[in-house]
Tab-separated table of C-alpha atoms in Angstrom:
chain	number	residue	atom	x	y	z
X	1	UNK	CA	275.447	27.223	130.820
X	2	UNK	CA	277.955	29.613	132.427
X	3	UNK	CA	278.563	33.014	130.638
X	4	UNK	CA	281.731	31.939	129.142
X	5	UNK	CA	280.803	28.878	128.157
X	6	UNK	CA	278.061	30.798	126.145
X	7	UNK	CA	280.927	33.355	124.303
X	8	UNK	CA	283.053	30.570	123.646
X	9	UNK	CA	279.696	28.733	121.948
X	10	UNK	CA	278.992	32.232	120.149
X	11	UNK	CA	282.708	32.589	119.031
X	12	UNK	CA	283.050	28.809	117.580
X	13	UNK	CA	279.725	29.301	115.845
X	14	UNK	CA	281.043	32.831	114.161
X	15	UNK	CA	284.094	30.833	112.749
X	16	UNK	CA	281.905	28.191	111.346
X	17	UNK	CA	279.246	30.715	110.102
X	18	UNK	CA	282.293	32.648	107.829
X	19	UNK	CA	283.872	29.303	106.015
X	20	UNK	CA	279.794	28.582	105.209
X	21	UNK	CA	279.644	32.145	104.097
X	22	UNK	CA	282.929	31.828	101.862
X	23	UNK	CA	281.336	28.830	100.156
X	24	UNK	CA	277.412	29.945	99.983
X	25	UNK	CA	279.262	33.304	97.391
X	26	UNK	CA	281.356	30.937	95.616
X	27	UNK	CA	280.377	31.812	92.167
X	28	UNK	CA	279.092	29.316	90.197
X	29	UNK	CA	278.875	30.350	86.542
X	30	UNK	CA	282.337	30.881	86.575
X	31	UNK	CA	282.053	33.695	83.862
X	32	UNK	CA	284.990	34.955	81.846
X	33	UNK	CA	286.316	37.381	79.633
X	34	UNK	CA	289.130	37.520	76.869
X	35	UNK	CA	289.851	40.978	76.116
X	36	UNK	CA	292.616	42.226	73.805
X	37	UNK	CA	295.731	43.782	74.968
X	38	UNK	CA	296.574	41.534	78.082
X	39	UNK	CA	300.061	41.660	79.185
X	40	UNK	CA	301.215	39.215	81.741
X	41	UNK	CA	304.200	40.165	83.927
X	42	UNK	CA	306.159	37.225	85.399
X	43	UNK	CA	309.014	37.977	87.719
X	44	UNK	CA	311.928	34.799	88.180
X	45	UNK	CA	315.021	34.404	90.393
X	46	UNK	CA	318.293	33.755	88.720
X	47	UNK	CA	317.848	30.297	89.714
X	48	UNK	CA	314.666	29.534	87.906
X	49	UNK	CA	314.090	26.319	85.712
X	50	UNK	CA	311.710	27.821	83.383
X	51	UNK	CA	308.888	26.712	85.201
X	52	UNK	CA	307.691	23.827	82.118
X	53	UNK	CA	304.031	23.062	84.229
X	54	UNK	CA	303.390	26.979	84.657
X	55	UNK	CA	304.209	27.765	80.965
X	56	UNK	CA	302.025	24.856	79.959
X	57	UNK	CA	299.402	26.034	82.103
X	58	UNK	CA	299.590	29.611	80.474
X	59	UNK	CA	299.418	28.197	77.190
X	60	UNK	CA	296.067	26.730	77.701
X	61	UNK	CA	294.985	29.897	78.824
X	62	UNK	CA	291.539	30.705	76.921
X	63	UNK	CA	293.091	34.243	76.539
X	64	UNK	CA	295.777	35.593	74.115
X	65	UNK	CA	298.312	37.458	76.342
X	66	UNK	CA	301.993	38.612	75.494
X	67	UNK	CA	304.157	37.293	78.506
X	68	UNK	CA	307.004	39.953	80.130
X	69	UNK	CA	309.751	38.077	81.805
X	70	UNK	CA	311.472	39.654	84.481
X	71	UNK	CA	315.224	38.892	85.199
X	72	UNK	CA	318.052	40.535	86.585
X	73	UNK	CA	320.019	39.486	83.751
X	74	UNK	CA	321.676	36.564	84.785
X	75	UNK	CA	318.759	33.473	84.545
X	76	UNK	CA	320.136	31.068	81.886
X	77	UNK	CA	316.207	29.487	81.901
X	78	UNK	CA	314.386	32.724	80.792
X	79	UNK	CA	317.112	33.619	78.178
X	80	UNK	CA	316.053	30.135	76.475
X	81	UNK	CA	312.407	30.634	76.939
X	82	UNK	CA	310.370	28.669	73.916
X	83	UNK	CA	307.054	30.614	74.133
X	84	UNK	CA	304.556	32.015	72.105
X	85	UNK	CA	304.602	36.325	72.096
X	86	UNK	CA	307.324	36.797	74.896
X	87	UNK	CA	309.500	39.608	75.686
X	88	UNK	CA	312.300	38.776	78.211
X	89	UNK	CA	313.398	42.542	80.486
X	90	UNK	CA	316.695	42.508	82.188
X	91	UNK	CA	316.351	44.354	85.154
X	92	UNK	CA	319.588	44.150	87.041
X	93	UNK	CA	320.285	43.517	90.281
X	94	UNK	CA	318.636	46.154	93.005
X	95	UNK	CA	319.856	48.376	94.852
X	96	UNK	CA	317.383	49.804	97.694
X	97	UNK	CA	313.962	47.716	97.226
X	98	UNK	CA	313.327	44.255	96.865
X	99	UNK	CA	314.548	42.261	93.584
X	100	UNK	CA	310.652	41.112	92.772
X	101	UNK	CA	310.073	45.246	93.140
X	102	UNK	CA	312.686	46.211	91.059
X	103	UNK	CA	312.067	43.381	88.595
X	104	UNK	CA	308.230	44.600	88.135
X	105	UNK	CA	309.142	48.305	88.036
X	106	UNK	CA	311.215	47.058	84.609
X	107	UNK	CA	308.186	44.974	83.226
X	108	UNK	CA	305.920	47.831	83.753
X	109	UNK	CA	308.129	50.203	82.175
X	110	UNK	CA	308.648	47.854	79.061
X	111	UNK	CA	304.195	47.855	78.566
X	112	UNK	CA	303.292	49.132	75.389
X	113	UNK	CA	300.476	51.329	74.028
X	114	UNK	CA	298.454	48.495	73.524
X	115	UNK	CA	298.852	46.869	76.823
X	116	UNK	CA	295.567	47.477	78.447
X	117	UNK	CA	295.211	44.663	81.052
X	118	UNK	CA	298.185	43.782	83.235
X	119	UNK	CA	298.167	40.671	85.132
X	120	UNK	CA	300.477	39.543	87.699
X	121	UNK	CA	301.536	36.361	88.437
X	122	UNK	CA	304.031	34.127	90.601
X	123	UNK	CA	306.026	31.594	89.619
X	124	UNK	CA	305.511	29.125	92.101
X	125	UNK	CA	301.902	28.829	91.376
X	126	UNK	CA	299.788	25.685	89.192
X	127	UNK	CA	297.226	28.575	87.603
X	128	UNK	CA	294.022	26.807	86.195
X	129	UNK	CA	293.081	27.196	82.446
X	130	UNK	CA	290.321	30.084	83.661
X	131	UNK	CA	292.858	32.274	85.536
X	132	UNK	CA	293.024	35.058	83.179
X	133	UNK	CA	289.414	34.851	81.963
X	134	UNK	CA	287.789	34.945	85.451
X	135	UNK	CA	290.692	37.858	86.659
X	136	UNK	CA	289.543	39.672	83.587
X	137	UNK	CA	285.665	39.537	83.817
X	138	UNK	CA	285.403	41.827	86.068
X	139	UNK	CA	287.851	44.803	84.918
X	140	UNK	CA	285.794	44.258	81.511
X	141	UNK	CA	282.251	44.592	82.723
X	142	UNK	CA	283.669	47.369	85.173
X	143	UNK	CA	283.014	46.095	88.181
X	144	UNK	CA	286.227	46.230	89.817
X	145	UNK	CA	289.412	48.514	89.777
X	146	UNK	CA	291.752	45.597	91.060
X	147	UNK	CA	291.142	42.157	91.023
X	148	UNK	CA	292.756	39.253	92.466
X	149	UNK	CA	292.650	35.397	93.789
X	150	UNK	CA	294.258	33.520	96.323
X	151	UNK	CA	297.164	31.822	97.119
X	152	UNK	CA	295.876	27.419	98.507
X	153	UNK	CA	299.403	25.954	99.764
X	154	UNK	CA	299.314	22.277	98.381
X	155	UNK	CA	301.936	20.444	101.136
X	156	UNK	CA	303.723	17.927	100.755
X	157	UNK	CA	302.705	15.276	102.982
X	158	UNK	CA	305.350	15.952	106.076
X	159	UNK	CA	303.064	17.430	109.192
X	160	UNK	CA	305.058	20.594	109.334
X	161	UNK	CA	304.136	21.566	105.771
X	162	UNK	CA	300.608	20.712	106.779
X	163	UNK	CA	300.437	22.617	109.730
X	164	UNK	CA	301.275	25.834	107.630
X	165	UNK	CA	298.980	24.950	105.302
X	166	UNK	CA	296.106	24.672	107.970
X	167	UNK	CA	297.169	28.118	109.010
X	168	UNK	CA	297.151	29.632	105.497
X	169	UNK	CA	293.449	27.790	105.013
X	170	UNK	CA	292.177	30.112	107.589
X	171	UNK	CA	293.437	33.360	105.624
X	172	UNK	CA	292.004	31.743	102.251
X	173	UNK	CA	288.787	31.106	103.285
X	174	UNK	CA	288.148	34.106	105.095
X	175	UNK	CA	285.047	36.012	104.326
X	176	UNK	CA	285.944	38.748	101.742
X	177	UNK	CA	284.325	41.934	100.880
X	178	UNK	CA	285.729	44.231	98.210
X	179	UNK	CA	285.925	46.875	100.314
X	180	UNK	CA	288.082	45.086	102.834
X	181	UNK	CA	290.499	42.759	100.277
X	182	UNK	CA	294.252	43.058	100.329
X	183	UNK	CA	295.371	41.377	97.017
X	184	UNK	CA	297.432	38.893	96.529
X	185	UNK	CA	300.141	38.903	93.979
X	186	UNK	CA	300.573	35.801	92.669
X	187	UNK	CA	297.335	36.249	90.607
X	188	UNK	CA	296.448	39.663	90.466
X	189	UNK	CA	294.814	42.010	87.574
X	190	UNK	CA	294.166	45.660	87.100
X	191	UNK	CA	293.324	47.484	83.812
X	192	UNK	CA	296.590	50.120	82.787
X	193	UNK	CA	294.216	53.135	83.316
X	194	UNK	CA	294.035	52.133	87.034
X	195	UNK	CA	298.041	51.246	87.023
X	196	UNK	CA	298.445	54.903	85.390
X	197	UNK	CA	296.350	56.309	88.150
X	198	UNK	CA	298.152	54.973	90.868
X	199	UNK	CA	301.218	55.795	89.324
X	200	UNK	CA	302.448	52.185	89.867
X	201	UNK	CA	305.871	52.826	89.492
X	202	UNK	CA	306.077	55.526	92.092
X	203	UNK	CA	304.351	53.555	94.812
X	204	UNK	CA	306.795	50.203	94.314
X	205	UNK	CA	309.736	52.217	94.380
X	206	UNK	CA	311.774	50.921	97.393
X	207	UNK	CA	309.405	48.895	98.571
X	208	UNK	CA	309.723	45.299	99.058
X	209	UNK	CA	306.353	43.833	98.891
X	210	UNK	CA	304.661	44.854	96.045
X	211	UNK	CA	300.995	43.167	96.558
X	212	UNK	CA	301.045	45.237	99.947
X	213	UNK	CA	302.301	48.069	98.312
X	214	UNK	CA	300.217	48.100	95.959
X	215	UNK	CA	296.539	47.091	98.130
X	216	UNK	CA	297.247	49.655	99.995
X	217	UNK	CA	297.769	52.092	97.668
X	218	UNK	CA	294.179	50.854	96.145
X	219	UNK	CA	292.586	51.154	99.597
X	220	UNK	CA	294.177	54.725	99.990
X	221	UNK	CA	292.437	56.084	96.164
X	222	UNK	CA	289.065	54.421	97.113
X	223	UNK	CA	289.964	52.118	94.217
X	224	UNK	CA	287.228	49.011	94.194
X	225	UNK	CA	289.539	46.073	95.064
X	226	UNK	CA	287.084	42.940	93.809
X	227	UNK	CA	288.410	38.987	94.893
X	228	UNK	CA	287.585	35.824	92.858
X	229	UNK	CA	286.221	33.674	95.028
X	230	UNK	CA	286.635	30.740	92.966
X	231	UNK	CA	290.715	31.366	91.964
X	232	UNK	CA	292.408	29.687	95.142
X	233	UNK	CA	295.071	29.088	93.032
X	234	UNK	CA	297.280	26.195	93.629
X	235	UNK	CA	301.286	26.946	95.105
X	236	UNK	CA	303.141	23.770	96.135
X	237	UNK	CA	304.470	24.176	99.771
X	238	UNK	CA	307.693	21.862	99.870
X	239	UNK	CA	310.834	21.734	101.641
X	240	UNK	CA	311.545	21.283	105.283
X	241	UNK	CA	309.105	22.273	108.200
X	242	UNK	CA	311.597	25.062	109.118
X	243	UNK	CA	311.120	26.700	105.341
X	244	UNK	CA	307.982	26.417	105.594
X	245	UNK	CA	307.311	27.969	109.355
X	246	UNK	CA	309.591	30.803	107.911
X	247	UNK	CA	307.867	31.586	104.838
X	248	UNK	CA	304.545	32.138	107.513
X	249	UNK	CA	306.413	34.499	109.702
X	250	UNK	CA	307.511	36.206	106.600
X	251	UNK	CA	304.023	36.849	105.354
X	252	UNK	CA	303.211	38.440	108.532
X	253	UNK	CA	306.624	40.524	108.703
X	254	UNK	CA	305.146	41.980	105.603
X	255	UNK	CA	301.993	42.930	107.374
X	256	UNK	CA	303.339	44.549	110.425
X	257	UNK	CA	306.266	46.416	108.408
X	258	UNK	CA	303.623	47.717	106.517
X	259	UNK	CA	300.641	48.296	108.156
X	260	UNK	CA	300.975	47.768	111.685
X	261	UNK	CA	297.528	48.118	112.308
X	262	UNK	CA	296.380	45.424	110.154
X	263	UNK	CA	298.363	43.448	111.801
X	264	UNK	CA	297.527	44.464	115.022
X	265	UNK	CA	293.521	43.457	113.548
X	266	UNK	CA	294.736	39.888	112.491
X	267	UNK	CA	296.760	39.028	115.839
X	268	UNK	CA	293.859	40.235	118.035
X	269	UNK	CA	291.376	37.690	116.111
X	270	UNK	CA	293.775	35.075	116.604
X	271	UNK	CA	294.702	35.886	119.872
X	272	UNK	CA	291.102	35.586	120.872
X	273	UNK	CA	290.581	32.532	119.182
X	274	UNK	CA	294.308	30.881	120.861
X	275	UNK	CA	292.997	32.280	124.285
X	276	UNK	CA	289.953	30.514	123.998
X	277	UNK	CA	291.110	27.503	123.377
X	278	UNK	CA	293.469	27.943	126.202
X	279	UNK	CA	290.494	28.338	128.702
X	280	UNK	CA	288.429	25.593	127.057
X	281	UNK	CA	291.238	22.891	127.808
X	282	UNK	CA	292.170	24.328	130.688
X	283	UNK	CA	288.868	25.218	132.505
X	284	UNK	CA	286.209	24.872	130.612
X	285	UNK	CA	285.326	21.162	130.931
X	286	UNK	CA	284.600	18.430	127.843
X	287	UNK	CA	281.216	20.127	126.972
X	288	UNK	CA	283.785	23.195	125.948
X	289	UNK	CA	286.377	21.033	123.978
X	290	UNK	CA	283.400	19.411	122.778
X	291	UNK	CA	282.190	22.766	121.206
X	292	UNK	CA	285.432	23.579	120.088
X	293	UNK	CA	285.948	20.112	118.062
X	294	UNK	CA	282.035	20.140	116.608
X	295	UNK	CA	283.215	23.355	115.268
X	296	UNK	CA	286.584	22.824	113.779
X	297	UNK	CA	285.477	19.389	112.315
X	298	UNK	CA	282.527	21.772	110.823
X	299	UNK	CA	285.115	24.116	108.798
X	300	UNK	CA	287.281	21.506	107.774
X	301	UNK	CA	283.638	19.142	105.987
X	302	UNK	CA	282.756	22.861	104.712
X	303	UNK	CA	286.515	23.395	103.682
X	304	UNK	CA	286.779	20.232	101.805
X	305	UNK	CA	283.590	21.614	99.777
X	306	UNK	CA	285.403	24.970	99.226
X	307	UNK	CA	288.506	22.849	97.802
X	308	UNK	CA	286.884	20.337	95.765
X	309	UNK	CA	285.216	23.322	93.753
X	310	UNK	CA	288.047	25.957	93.419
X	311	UNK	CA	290.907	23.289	92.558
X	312	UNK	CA	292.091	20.479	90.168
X	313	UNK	CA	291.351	16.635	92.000
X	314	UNK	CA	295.235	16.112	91.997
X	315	UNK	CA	295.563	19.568	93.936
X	316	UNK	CA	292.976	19.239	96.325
X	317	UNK	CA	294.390	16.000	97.521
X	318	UNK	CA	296.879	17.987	98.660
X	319	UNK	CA	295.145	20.469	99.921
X	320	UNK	CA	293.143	18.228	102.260
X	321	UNK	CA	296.216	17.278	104.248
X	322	UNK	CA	295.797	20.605	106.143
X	323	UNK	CA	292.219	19.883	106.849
X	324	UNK	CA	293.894	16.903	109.047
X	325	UNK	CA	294.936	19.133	111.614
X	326	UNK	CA	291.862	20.739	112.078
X	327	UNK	CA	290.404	17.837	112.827
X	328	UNK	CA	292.965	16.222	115.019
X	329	UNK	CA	294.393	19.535	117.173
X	330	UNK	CA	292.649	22.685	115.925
X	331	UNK	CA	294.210	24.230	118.853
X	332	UNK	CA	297.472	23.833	117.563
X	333	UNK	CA	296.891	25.203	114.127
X	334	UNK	CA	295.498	27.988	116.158
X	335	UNK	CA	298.488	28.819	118.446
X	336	UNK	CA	300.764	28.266	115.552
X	337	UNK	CA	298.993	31.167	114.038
X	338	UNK	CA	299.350	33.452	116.785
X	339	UNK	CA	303.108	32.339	117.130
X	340	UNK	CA	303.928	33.167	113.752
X	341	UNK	CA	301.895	36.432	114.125
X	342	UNK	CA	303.828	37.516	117.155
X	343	UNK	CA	307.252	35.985	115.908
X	344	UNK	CA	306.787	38.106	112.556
X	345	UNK	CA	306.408	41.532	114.188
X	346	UNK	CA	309.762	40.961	116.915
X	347	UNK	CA	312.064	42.514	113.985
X	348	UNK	CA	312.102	44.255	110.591
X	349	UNK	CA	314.231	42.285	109.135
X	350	UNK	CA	313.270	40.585	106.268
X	351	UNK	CA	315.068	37.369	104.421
X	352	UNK	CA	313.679	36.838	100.989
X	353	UNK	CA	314.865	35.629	97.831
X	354	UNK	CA	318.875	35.201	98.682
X	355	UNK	CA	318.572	39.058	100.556
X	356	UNK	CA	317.857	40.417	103.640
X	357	UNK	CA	316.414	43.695	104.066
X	358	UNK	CA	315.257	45.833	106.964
X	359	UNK	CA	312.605	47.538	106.750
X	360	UNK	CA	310.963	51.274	108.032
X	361	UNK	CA	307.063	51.822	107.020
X	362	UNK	CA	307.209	49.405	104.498
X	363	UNK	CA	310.125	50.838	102.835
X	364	UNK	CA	313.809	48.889	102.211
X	365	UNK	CA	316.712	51.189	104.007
X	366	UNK	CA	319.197	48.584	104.496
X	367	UNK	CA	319.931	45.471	102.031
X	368	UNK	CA	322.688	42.974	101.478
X	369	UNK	CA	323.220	39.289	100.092
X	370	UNK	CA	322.256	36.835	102.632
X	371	UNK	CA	324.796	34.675	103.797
């Protein structure tokens, strides 16, 4: 066996070893918690339809929770809202940070005295009925500062949308340790002593991505930053193939804006992993594409596991259309990676949400209406 034969043996096995080490700490009690004093904050577009499968979804919540709205003012759906314990905020329209920013910044200011868990949600997400129990456990028994799941992109069944998807299964069943989690936030929780301490308000202001924002922030106080293994929550990925390739690069034009050296840690990864694959079909013989194969079709059996225990049946049908392309062309989900990595950090500009902003260190200085 030739020495690079050997690394690129070594390197497959690594990949295979941290999907099996995602799913050997997936809890399996599941346990949960329903404190008092949780606030939700929700933040909607103008455009929103009132989301009826996430409200239903909240509502069988095992929790109580008050839900904050979010709006600039102007969405017809939210005004309407028939839900239990709600409280719509107006925010208006921003000015120098991003609209979800400067939508949250008004939710947080509108928390009352006995608000003592926040959690943040999207609205593009299909929560399951434990989301706010299992982001609540551990803020209650103390063993985290900020908690959060994961985002599992459900495609639609157009190869495209399952190509991103394959990409995104690689961040969301990375190994994670709580010293090393960025959260996510489309399901994220903190208690309001921790959001007090951080002075929440202070580090979103002109910022444009507020789960970077705030991780970082976290990572900055030493703050205990805990994920929930089990909460891959489901988010729908629909459209067209170009949407879809441009919400990816998006994501990672979030990263490097941000923290260009975390980027910087994620491209080199990848790039090692695209370069490999490179050599393996280009020099390195069968027995190397052989290796490569045995261990992509490896990920995607121990993937399947992961999916069929963190979401509903109907979900992780969808779900499973990504592991199709690690099967068929792992390469390819592999160089798509590093293309969106590499296309995302060629220009601060972002487009997001009917805006597009350039950004400096992570901060908005330039905004206008796209289009």
């Amino acid at each position: 066996m030739s020495w690079a034969l050997g690394l690129w043996l070594l390197l497959q096995g690594a990949t295979v070893l941290g999907v099996v080490n995602y799913l050997r700490h997936l809890p399996m009690d599941g346990q949960e918690e329903a404190p008092g004093g949780v606030a939700v904050l929700l933040c909607v577009r103008d455009d929103w339809d009132g989301g009826p499968d996430l409200m239903g979804r909240l509502a069988a919540q095992s929790v109580p929770f008050r839900l904050i709205v979010a709006t600039s003012g102007a969405c017809p759906a939210a005004e309407s809202l028939d839900f239990p314990n709600v409280e719509i905020v107006r925010a208006g329209v921003a000015q120098d940070e991003g609209q979800k920013v400067h939508k949250l910044r008004a939710a947080l200011r509108a928390l009352g005295p006995d608000d003592r868990y926040l959690v943040f949600i999207d609205a593009d997400i299909e929560p399951p009925s434990r989301l706010l129990g299992r982001l609540l456990f551990p803020l209650v028994r103390d063993k985290a500062d900020i908690v959060t799941g994961y985002r599992l992109l459900l495609p639609d069944a157009k190869p495209a949308l399952a190509l991103v998807g394959a990409v995104e299964m690689q961040l969301a069943t990375l190994p994670r340790a709580a010293g090393s989690t960025m959260p996510w936030g489309g399901a994220m929780a903190m208690t309001r002593a921790v959001a007090d301490r951080l002075e929440l308000d202070r580090v979103l202001a002109g910022r444009l991505s507020d789960d970077m924002s705030i991780g970082l922030a976290g990572w900055r106080a030493k703050l205990r930053l805990r994920p929930v293994r089990d909460l891959l929550v489901g988010s729908p990925l629909q459209g067209s193939g170009e949407a879809a390739l441009r919400f990816a690069t998006r994501q990672y034009r979030h990263v490097v804006t941000n923290s260009p050296g975390m980027w910087q840690a994620a491209a080199l990864v990848v790039a090692v992993q695209a370069l490999g694959w490179l050599w393996a079909i280009g020099w390195g013989g069968w027995g190397a594409v052989a290796i490569g194969y045995g261990a992509a079709w490896s990920r995607a059996l121990v993937r399947r596991r992961i999916i069929a225990g963190t979401v509903e049946p109907e979900q992780a049908r969808k779900a499973r259309r990504s592991l199709v392309w690690d099967a068929v062309a792992p390469f390819a989900v592999t160089w798509a990676h590093l293309a969106v990595q590499i296309v995302g950090a060629l220009s601060s500009r972002i487009c997001w949400g009917g805006y597009e902003y350039w950004m400096k260190r992570g901060e908005v200085v330039r905004m206008k209406r796209a289009g």
